[in-house]
Coordinates of C-alpha atoms in Angstrom, one line a residue:
Chain A
M87 CA -2.1 0.4 -44.4
T88 CA -3.1 -2.9 -42.8
K89 CA -4.1 -2.8 -39.2
I90 CA -2.3 -5.4 -37.0
S91 CA -3.1 -6.3 -33.4
I92 CA -0.1 -7.0 -31.2
P93 CA -0.5 -8.8 -27.9
I94 CA 1.7 -7.5 -25.1
G95 CA 1.7 -9.7 -22.0
P96 CA 0.6 -11.2 -19.7
Q97 CA 4.3 -12.2 -19.7
H98 CA 6.4 -9.7 -21.5
P99 CA 9.8 -8.0 -20.9
L100 CA 8.1 -4.6 -21.0
L101 CA 5.9 -5.5 -18.1
K102 CA 7.1 -6.0 -14.5
E103 CA 3.8 -7.5 -13.5
P104 CA 1.3 -9.6 -15.5
L105 CA -1.1 -7.6 -17.6
S106 CA -2.5 -8.4 -21.0
M107 CA -2.7 -5.6 -23.6
K108 CA -3.7 -5.7 -27.3
V109 CA -2.3 -2.9 -29.2
D110 CA -3.6 -2.0 -32.7
I111 CA -1.0 -0.6 -35.0
S112 CA -0.8 0.6 -38.6
G113 CA 2.8 0.8 -39.7
E114 CA 4.6 2.7 -36.9
R115 CA 1.4 4.3 -35.7
V116 CA -0.5 3.0 -32.7
L117 CA -4.3 3.3 -33.2
G118 CA -5.5 2.1 -29.8
G119 CA -5.5 -0.7 -27.4
S120 CA -7.4 -2.7 -24.9
L121 CA -6.6 -4.2 -21.5
R122 CA -7.2 -7.4 -19.5
L123 CA -6.4 -7.6 -15.8
G124 CA -6.9 -10.3 -13.3
Y125 CA -3.7 -12.3 -13.5
V126 CA -2.8 -11.6 -9.9
H127 CA -6.4 -11.2 -8.7
R128 CA -6.4 -12.8 -5.2
G129 CA -9.9 -11.9 -4.1
I130 CA -8.5 -9.9 -1.1
E131 CA -11.7 -8.1 -0.5
R132 CA -13.5 -11.4 -0.1
L133 CA -10.7 -12.9 2.0
A134 CA -10.9 -10.0 4.3
Q135 CA -14.5 -10.9 5.2
K136 CA -13.2 -14.2 6.6
R137 CA -10.5 -12.8 8.8
N138 CA -10.6 -10.7 11.9
Y139 CA -9.5 -7.1 11.9
V140 CA -6.1 -7.8 13.3
Q141 CA -5.4 -10.5 10.7
N142 CA -6.5 -8.3 8.0
V143 CA -3.7 -5.8 8.7
H144 CA -1.3 -8.4 7.5
L145 CA -3.5 -9.5 4.6
I146 CA -3.9 -6.0 3.3
E147 CA -0.2 -5.3 3.5
R148 CA 0.2 -8.0 0.9
I149 CA -1.9 -6.2 -1.7
C150 CA 1.2 -4.5 -3.0
G151 CA 4.9 -4.9 -2.7
I152 CA 5.7 -1.2 -3.3
C153 CA 3.1 0.7 -1.4
S154 CA 2.2 -1.8 1.3
H155 CA 2.4 0.7 4.2
I156 CA -0.2 3.1 2.9
H157 CA -2.6 0.3 2.5
T158 CA -2.4 -0.7 6.1
T159 CA -2.3 3.0 7.2
T160 CA -5.6 3.6 5.4
Y161 CA -7.2 0.4 6.6
C162 CA -6.1 1.0 10.3
H163 CA -7.4 4.6 10.1
G164 CA -10.8 3.3 8.9
V165 CA -11.0 0.7 11.7
E166 CA -9.8 3.3 14.3
S167 CA -12.6 5.7 13.0
L168 CA -15.2 3.0 13.6
L169 CA -13.8 2.2 17.0
K170 CA -13.6 6.0 17.8
V171 CA -10.3 5.5 19.5
E172 CA -7.8 8.3 19.9
V173 CA -4.5 7.3 18.3
P174 CA -1.4 8.8 19.8
M175 CA -0.1 11.7 17.7
R176 CA 3.4 10.2 17.7
A177 CA 2.0 7.1 16.0
Y178 CA 0.5 9.3 13.3
Y179 CA 3.9 10.9 12.7
L180 CA 5.7 7.6 12.5
R181 CA 3.1 6.4 10.0
A182 CA 3.6 9.5 7.9
L183 CA 7.4 9.0 8.0
M184 CA 7.0 5.6 6.6
C185 CA 4.4 6.8 4.0
E186 CA 6.9 9.4 2.7
L187 CA 9.8 7.0 2.6
E188 CA 7.5 4.7 0.7
R189 CA 6.7 7.5 -1.7
I190 CA 10.4 8.2 -2.2
H191 CA 11.3 4.6 -3.0
S192 CA 8.2 4.1 -5.2
H193 CA 9.0 7.2 -7.3
L194 CA 12.7 6.3 -7.6
L195 CA 11.8 2.8 -8.6
W196 CA 9.5 4.1 -11.2
L197 CA 12.1 6.6 -12.5
G198 CA 14.6 3.8 -12.8
I199 CA 12.2 1.8 -14.9
L200 CA 11.5 4.8 -17.2
A201 CA 15.2 5.4 -17.7
K202 CA 15.7 1.7 -18.5
H203 CA 12.8 1.8 -21.1
V204 CA 14.3 4.8 -22.9
G205 CA 17.8 3.3 -22.9
L206 CA 19.5 5.4 -20.2
D207 CA 20.9 2.5 -18.1
T208 CA 23.3 4.8 -16.2
I209 CA 20.3 6.8 -14.8
F210 CA 18.5 3.5 -14.0
M211 CA 21.5 2.2 -12.0
H212 CA 22.2 5.5 -10.2
V213 CA 18.5 6.0 -9.3
W214 CA 18.1 2.4 -8.0
H215 CA 21.3 2.8 -6.0
D216 CA 19.8 5.9 -4.4
R217 CA 16.5 4.1 -3.8
E218 CA 18.4 1.6 -1.6
L219 CA 18.9 4.4 0.9
A220 CA 15.2 4.7 1.4
L221 CA 14.8 0.9 1.7
D222 CA 17.7 0.7 4.1
I223 CA 16.0 3.3 6.4
M224 CA 12.7 1.4 6.3
E225 CA 14.5 -1.8 7.0
E226 CA 16.4 -0.2 9.9
I227 CA 13.2 1.1 11.6
T228 CA 10.8 -1.7 10.9
G229 CA 12.9 -4.7 10.0
G230 CA 11.3 -5.1 6.5
R231 CA 12.2 -3.7 3.1
V232 CA 9.0 -4.6 1.3
L233 CA 6.5 -5.7 3.9
H234 CA 7.1 -3.6 7.0
G235 CA 4.6 -4.8 9.5
A236 CA 4.7 -1.3 10.9
N237 CA 1.0 -0.6 11.5
Q238 CA -1.4 -2.1 14.0
I239 CA -4.9 -1.0 14.9
G240 CA -4.4 1.8 17.4
G241 CA -0.9 2.9 16.4
V242 CA 2.4 1.5 15.2
R243 CA 4.5 -1.5 16.2
F244 CA 7.9 0.3 16.3
E245 CA 9.6 3.0 18.2
L246 CA 12.6 5.0 17.2
D247 CA 15.7 5.5 19.5
E248 CA 18.1 8.3 19.2
A249 CA 20.6 6.3 17.2
Q250 CA 17.9 5.4 14.6
V251 CA 16.8 9.0 14.4
A252 CA 20.4 10.1 13.7
M253 CA 20.7 7.3 11.0
I254 CA 17.4 8.4 9.3
R255 CA 18.5 12.1 9.4
A256 CA 21.8 11.2 7.8
G257 CA 20.1 8.9 5.2
V258 CA 17.5 11.5 4.3
E259 CA 20.2 14.2 4.0
K260 CA 22.2 12.0 1.6
L261 CA 19.0 11.2 -0.4
H262 CA 18.3 14.9 -0.7
T263 CA 21.8 15.4 -2.2
Q264 CA 21.4 12.5 -4.6
V265 CA 17.9 13.4 -5.7
E266 CA 19.0 17.0 -6.5
G267 CA 21.7 15.4 -8.7
V268 CA 19.2 13.2 -10.4
L269 CA 16.9 16.1 -11.0
D270 CA 19.8 18.1 -12.5
V271 CA 20.4 15.3 -14.9
I272 CA 16.8 14.8 -15.9
E273 CA 16.1 18.4 -16.5
N274 CA 19.1 18.7 -18.8
E275 CA 19.6 15.3 -20.4
P276 CA 18.8 15.8 -24.1
A277 CA 18.1 12.1 -24.8
L278 CA 15.5 11.8 -22.0
I279 CA 13.9 15.1 -23.0
A280 CA 13.7 14.0 -26.6
R281 CA 12.1 10.7 -25.7
T282 CA 9.5 12.2 -23.3
R283 CA 8.6 15.8 -24.3
G284 CA 5.3 15.9 -26.1
V285 CA 4.7 12.2 -25.9
A286 CA 1.1 11.1 -25.1
P287 CA -0.1 14.4 -23.7
V288 CA -3.2 14.2 -21.6
S289 CA -5.3 17.3 -21.0
A290 CA -6.8 18.2 -17.7
D291 CA -10.2 17.6 -19.2
M292 CA -9.3 14.0 -20.0
I293 CA -8.0 13.5 -16.5
K294 CA -11.3 14.6 -15.1
K295 CA -13.3 12.5 -17.5
Y296 CA -11.4 9.4 -16.7
C297 CA -11.2 10.2 -13.0
V298 CA -7.4 9.8 -13.0
V299 CA -5.6 10.6 -9.8
G300 CA -2.1 11.2 -8.3
P301 CA 1.0 12.3 -10.2
I302 CA -0.5 11.7 -13.6
A303 CA -3.3 14.1 -12.8
R304 CA -0.9 16.6 -11.3
A305 CA 1.3 16.4 -14.4
S306 CA -1.7 17.6 -16.4
G307 CA -2.3 20.6 -14.1
V308 CA -5.1 19.0 -11.9
D309 CA -4.3 20.2 -8.4
V310 CA -5.4 17.3 -6.3
D311 CA -3.6 15.6 -3.4
M312 CA -5.5 13.7 -0.6
R313 CA -2.8 14.6 1.9
R314 CA -4.0 18.2 1.6
D315 CA -7.6 17.8 0.4
N316 CA -8.8 15.0 2.8
P317 CA -5.9 14.7 5.3
I318 CA -5.3 11.8 7.7
P319 CA -3.3 13.2 10.7
P320 CA -0.6 14.5 10.8
Y321 CA -0.9 15.9 7.3
D322 CA -3.5 18.3 8.5
Q323 CA -0.8 19.9 10.7
M324 CA 2.0 19.9 8.1
E325 CA 2.9 22.3 5.4
F326 CA 4.0 21.0 2.0
S327 CA 3.7 21.9 -1.6
V328 CA 1.5 20.0 -4.1
V329 CA 3.5 19.8 -7.3
T330 CA 1.6 20.4 -10.5
L331 CA 2.8 21.0 -14.1
P332 CA 0.7 22.1 -17.0
D333 CA 2.0 20.1 -20.0
G334 CA 0.5 16.6 -19.3
D335 CA 3.1 14.8 -21.4
A336 CA 5.6 12.1 -20.4
L337 CA 8.2 14.6 -19.5
A338 CA 5.8 16.4 -17.1
R339 CA 4.9 13.0 -15.5
T340 CA 8.6 12.4 -15.0
L341 CA 9.3 15.8 -13.5
V342 CA 6.3 15.8 -11.2
R343 CA 7.4 12.5 -9.6
V344 CA 11.0 13.7 -9.1
Y345 CA 9.8 17.1 -7.6
E346 CA 7.5 15.1 -5.4
T347 CA 10.4 12.9 -4.3
R348 CA 12.2 16.1 -3.2
E349 CA 9.1 17.3 -1.4
S350 CA 8.8 13.9 0.4
I351 CA 12.4 14.2 1.6
L352 CA 11.6 17.6 3.0
L353 CA 8.5 16.2 4.7
C354 CA 10.6 13.4 6.3
E355 CA 12.9 16.1 7.7
R356 CA 9.9 18.0 9.0
I357 CA 8.4 14.9 10.6
L358 CA 11.7 14.1 12.4
R359 CA 11.9 17.7 13.6
D360 CA 8.3 18.0 14.8
I361 CA 7.5 14.5 16.0
P362 CA 6.0 14.7 19.5
D363 CA 7.0 12.5 22.4
G364 CA 4.5 10.0 23.8
P365 CA 3.2 6.4 23.3
V366 CA 3.1 4.9 19.9
S367 CA 0.0 2.8 20.3
T368 CA -3.2 2.5 22.3
R369 CA -5.1 -0.7 23.2
V370 CA -8.2 -1.4 21.2
P371 CA -11.0 -3.9 21.5
R372 CA -11.1 -6.8 19.0
K373 CA -14.8 -6.3 18.1
V374 CA -15.6 -3.2 16.1
P375 CA -19.0 -1.5 16.7
A376 CA -21.4 -1.6 13.8
G377 CA -20.9 1.2 11.3
E378 CA -19.5 2.3 8.0
V379 CA -16.6 4.5 7.0
I380 CA -14.9 5.8 3.9
V381 CA -11.2 6.7 4.0
R382 CA -9.2 8.3 1.3
S383 CA -5.4 8.7 1.4
E384 CA -2.6 9.6 -0.9
A385 CA -0.6 6.6 -2.0
P386 CA 2.5 7.1 -4.2
R387 CA 0.2 6.7 -7.3
G388 CA -2.6 8.9 -6.0
E389 CA -5.9 8.6 -4.2
L390 CA -6.4 5.3 -2.4
F391 CA -10.1 4.6 -1.4
Y392 CA -11.2 2.3 1.4
Y393 CA -14.8 1.6 2.3
L394 CA -15.3 -0.5 5.5
R395 CA -18.5 -1.8 7.0
S396 CA -18.6 -3.5 10.4
D397 CA -21.6 -5.5 11.7
G398 CA -20.4 -5.4 15.3
T399 CA -18.3 -8.6 15.1
D400 CA -14.5 -9.0 14.9
K401 CA -14.6 -9.4 11.1
P402 CA -15.4 -6.8 8.5
A403 CA -18.8 -7.3 6.8
R404 CA -17.5 -5.5 3.7
L405 CA -14.2 -4.1 2.6
K406 CA -13.9 -2.3 -0.7
I407 CA -10.5 -1.1 -1.9
R408 CA -10.0 1.1 -5.0
T409 CA -6.3 1.6 -5.8
P410 CA -5.0 4.5 -7.9
T411 CA -3.6 2.3 -10.7
L412 CA -7.1 1.0 -11.5
A413 CA -8.2 4.6 -12.2
A414 CA -5.1 5.3 -14.3
L415 CA -5.5 2.1 -16.3
C416 CA -8.9 3.2 -17.6
L417 CA -7.1 6.1 -19.4
L418 CA -4.3 3.9 -20.9
P419 CA -6.2 2.8 -24.1
E420 CA -6.9 6.5 -24.8
Q421 CA -3.2 7.4 -24.2
M422 CA -2.2 4.6 -26.5
S423 CA -4.0 6.1 -29.5
A424 CA -2.0 8.3 -31.8
I425 CA 1.5 7.5 -30.5
Q426 CA 4.4 5.8 -32.2
V427 CA 5.2 2.1 -31.5
A428 CA 8.6 3.2 -30.1
D429 CA 6.7 5.3 -27.5
I430 CA 4.7 2.4 -26.0
P431 CA 7.3 1.7 -23.3
V432 CA 7.4 5.4 -22.3
V433 CA 3.6 5.6 -22.1
L434 CA 3.4 2.4 -20.1
A435 CA 6.1 3.6 -17.8
G436 CA 4.3 6.9 -17.4
V437 CA 1.3 5.2 -15.8
D438 CA 3.5 3.7 -13.1
L439 CA 1.7 0.5 -13.2
C440 CA 1.0 -1.5 -10.1
V441 CA -0.9 -4.4 -11.4
A442 CA -1.0 -6.2 -8.0
C443 CA -2.7 -3.2 -6.5
A444 CA -5.2 -2.9 -9.4
D445 CA -6.1 -6.6 -9.3
R446 CA -6.1 -7.0 -5.5
Chain B
M157 CA -16.5 22.4 -2.4
D158 CA -17.8 22.5 1.1
Q159 CA -20.8 21.3 3.0
T160 CA -22.9 24.3 1.9
N161 CA -22.3 23.4 -1.7
I162 CA -23.5 19.9 -1.2
E163 CA -26.6 21.2 0.5
S164 CA -27.2 23.6 -2.4
L165 CA -26.6 20.8 -4.9
C166 CA -29.2 18.6 -3.1
H167 CA -31.7 21.5 -3.1
K168 CA -31.2 21.9 -6.8
L169 CA -31.6 18.3 -7.6
K170 CA -34.7 17.9 -5.5
S171 CA -36.4 20.9 -7.0
Q172 CA -35.5 20.1 -10.6
L173 CA -35.9 16.4 -10.6
D174 CA -38.6 15.9 -8.0
C175 CA -36.8 12.9 -6.8
T176 CA -36.3 11.2 -3.5
F177 CA -32.9 12.3 -2.1
D178 CA -32.7 10.8 1.4
L179 CA -29.7 11.2 3.5
Y180 CA -28.1 7.9 4.6
T181 CA -26.4 8.7 7.9
E182 CA -24.5 5.5 8.6
I183 CA -21.4 6.3 6.7
R184 CA -18.7 8.4 8.4
N185 CA -16.8 10.9 6.3
D186 CA -18.9 11.0 3.2
D187 CA -22.5 12.4 2.9
T188 CA -24.5 9.6 1.3
F189 CA -27.8 10.1 -0.5
V190 CA -30.2 7.3 -1.4
I191 CA -31.8 7.7 -4.8
S192 CA -34.0 5.6 -7.1
P193 CA -32.0 3.5 -9.7
D194 CA -34.0 4.9 -12.6
Q195 CA -32.9 8.4 -11.6
L196 CA -29.2 7.6 -11.3
K197 CA -28.1 8.6 -14.8
V198 CA -29.9 11.9 -14.8
V199 CA -28.7 12.8 -11.2
V200 CA -25.1 11.9 -12.2
A201 CA -25.4 14.0 -15.3
M202 CA -26.6 17.0 -13.3
I203 CA -23.9 16.6 -10.7
N204 CA -21.3 16.3 -13.5
E205 CA -22.6 19.5 -15.1
H206 CA -22.9 21.3 -11.8
F207 CA -19.2 20.8 -11.1
N208 CA -18.1 21.0 -14.7
G209 CA -16.7 17.4 -14.3
I210 CA -17.0 15.4 -11.2
H211 CA -14.4 13.0 -9.8
L212 CA -15.8 9.5 -9.3
S213 CA -13.6 7.7 -6.7
T214 CA -15.2 4.3 -7.2
I215 CA -18.4 2.2 -7.4
T216 CA -18.9 -0.1 -4.4
A217 CA -21.5 -2.9 -4.2
Q218 CA -22.5 -5.0 -1.4
Q219 CA -25.2 -7.4 -0.2
R220 CA -26.1 -7.0 3.5
E221 CA -26.7 -10.0 5.7
A222 CA -30.0 -8.5 6.9
N223 CA -31.4 -8.1 3.5
A224 CA -30.1 -10.5 0.9
E225 CA -32.9 -9.6 -1.5
V226 CA -31.1 -6.4 -2.4
I227 CA -27.7 -5.4 -3.8
E228 CA -26.7 -1.9 -2.8
V229 CA -24.5 0.0 -5.2
M230 CA -22.7 3.1 -4.0
Y231 CA -21.2 5.7 -6.3
S232 CA -18.6 7.7 -4.3
F233 CA -17.5 11.1 -5.6
F234 CA -14.9 13.6 -4.4
Q235 CA -15.0 17.3 -5.1
G236 CA -13.2 18.9 -2.2
V237 CA -15.2 16.7 0.1
G238 CA -16.5 13.2 -0.4
F239 CA -20.1 12.3 -1.1
S240 CA -21.9 9.3 -2.4
L241 CA -25.1 8.2 -4.1
M242 CA -26.6 4.9 -3.1
I243 CA -29.1 2.8 -5.1
S244 CA -30.7 -0.6 -4.3
L245 CA -31.2 -3.2 -6.9
P246 CA -33.1 -6.6 -6.6
T247 CA -30.7 -9.5 -6.2
K248 CA -32.7 -11.6 -8.6
A249 CA -32.3 -9.3 -11.6
P250 CA -29.9 -6.4 -10.7
E251 CA -29.9 -4.0 -13.6
V252 CA -29.1 -0.3 -13.8
T253 CA -28.2 2.2 -16.5
S254 CA -24.5 2.7 -17.1
I255 CA -23.0 6.1 -16.5
V256 CA -19.9 5.5 -18.7
S257 CA -21.3 7.9 -21.3
I258 CA -21.2 10.7 -18.7
I259 CA -18.1 9.6 -16.8
P260 CA -15.8 7.4 -19.0
G261 CA -13.7 6.7 -15.9
A262 CA -16.6 4.6 -14.5
D263 CA -15.8 1.8 -17.1
F264 CA -13.6 -0.5 -14.9
Y265 CA -15.6 0.1 -11.8
E266 CA -18.8 -0.9 -13.5
R267 CA -17.1 -4.0 -15.0
E268 CA -15.8 -5.0 -11.6
V269 CA -19.3 -4.7 -10.0
A270 CA -20.8 -6.6 -12.9
E271 CA -18.4 -9.5 -12.4
M272 CA -18.4 -9.6 -8.7
F273 CA -22.1 -9.1 -8.1
G274 CA -23.8 -9.9 -11.4
V275 CA -25.2 -6.4 -11.8
K276 CA -26.1 -5.7 -15.4
F277 CA -25.2 -2.2 -16.6
T278 CA -27.3 -1.3 -19.6
G279 CA -26.5 1.2 -22.3
R280 CA -22.8 0.4 -22.6
R281 CA -20.8 -1.9 -24.9
E282 CA -20.2 -5.5 -24.0
T283 CA -16.8 -6.1 -22.6
P284 CA -14.7 -9.2 -21.8
P285 CA -14.1 -10.0 -18.1
L286 CA -11.8 -7.6 -16.3
L287 CA -10.7 -9.6 -13.3
L288 CA -12.3 -13.1 -13.3
P289 CA -11.1 -15.9 -15.6
D290 CA -12.7 -16.1 -19.1
D291 CA -14.1 -19.5 -18.2
W292 CA -15.6 -18.5 -14.9
D293 CA -18.9 -20.4 -14.8
Q294 CA -19.9 -20.1 -11.1
A295 CA -22.1 -17.5 -9.4
P296 CA -20.7 -14.0 -8.9
P297 CA -18.1 -14.3 -6.1
F298 CA -19.7 -11.8 -3.8
I299 CA -23.3 -13.0 -4.0
R300 CA -24.5 -14.9 -1.0
N301 CA -26.4 -17.9 -2.2
E302 CA -26.4 -21.6 -1.7
V303 CA -23.2 -22.0 -3.7
N304 CA -21.2 -19.2 -1.9
N305 CA -22.9 -19.1 1.4
D306 CA -20.0 -20.0 3.7

């Protein structure tokens, strides 16, 4: 049968962000594909060299509209490591609270997109309704739903009063109930299971070869999570489960993310229970001593890597950012081989693309 | 993997390859070893074999202000703890063997370094640009030279 190349993107209803793919098909069979990034490449690493450390907190927050907080958390932790300042433990807990809320909203956003792609609009609408709860909490405590401006070098820029803590507890409790309901539907919905079970399975060996991280790796049985393996405080003091599943197919990638959402809700409850009293920030000098640091953290999509070098001035000499989506995209052409054309949306959704993150 | 394992790996590499394997102590968190570019591929292959598949976090390149004649390329791995390999390439003709045949996940990282720093990775297929426009005709954006030196 004749081989045909179909372009998908950079503007396409299937894609939420610009990305160009060429998919080779023969009949209904996909033979492979290739990728082109760069449509939202803003040169952020280069821009960061022209701004001071404080300005860069706000620049880096704009890398991504979904996981903006984990970017600033990782960056601030790197700068604080070079400064050798002691950040108040309360600030670490507040950062972690935002990180987990971000993970919840990111996973629910993704689940809604998957449901939409497989034609389950009811799940899509329910899940995005539930996601609003997480966004509402973040808006209440930081003032921002997408860009939070929560972090500063030396701590955080917000404090919680008793009324806010009560509001977060009530919101998280409601989220817990809603997510349990969603999980019940997903585990038992025949249409969703039929569209995802056995689709584009990825073995643990392939995950290792392609250096894939995060929920995709965990859905293939690779037990890796930077919150546990290379923790930034307060994760080194917290107990939580790292969810893994053995199958590596689209259903496993779905379930892993929903189980992780539940685990993040439990973590939010633990953070609110254990958060210590004290200041939320400490004063830091504007100039950072010469030195280099590598920081790894767990973003909603997996390992986030920052390398930072200071030459002793108030601007970084080099900032390198590797986002988890870039690692996952490397595997995508392989995943695209030997699937049906109708499964392309499911496979794409399974990657949980964040093109803005990958492009930087 | 813990610190002891890194030390045993270093010992193994030194004894089997007879290569320079100097500790670079400036980077916090990751142990970083400076190696010769021509030994990169064989060292990566041995590390990969040692761990039965190693996780490459990323490849970072930079050109330091103090020594613009050199582009440093750093391969950062994670296997329970983070560690990195660092090589230095001449800015005038930066070229090193690709490790994609050993770690396919290095593909996008190599392409990014190639575009942003002009490093040529040999022994791999030619690919179109990953991030920069197809008609980009200026110097690599991260290279400090008369065009970009601002």
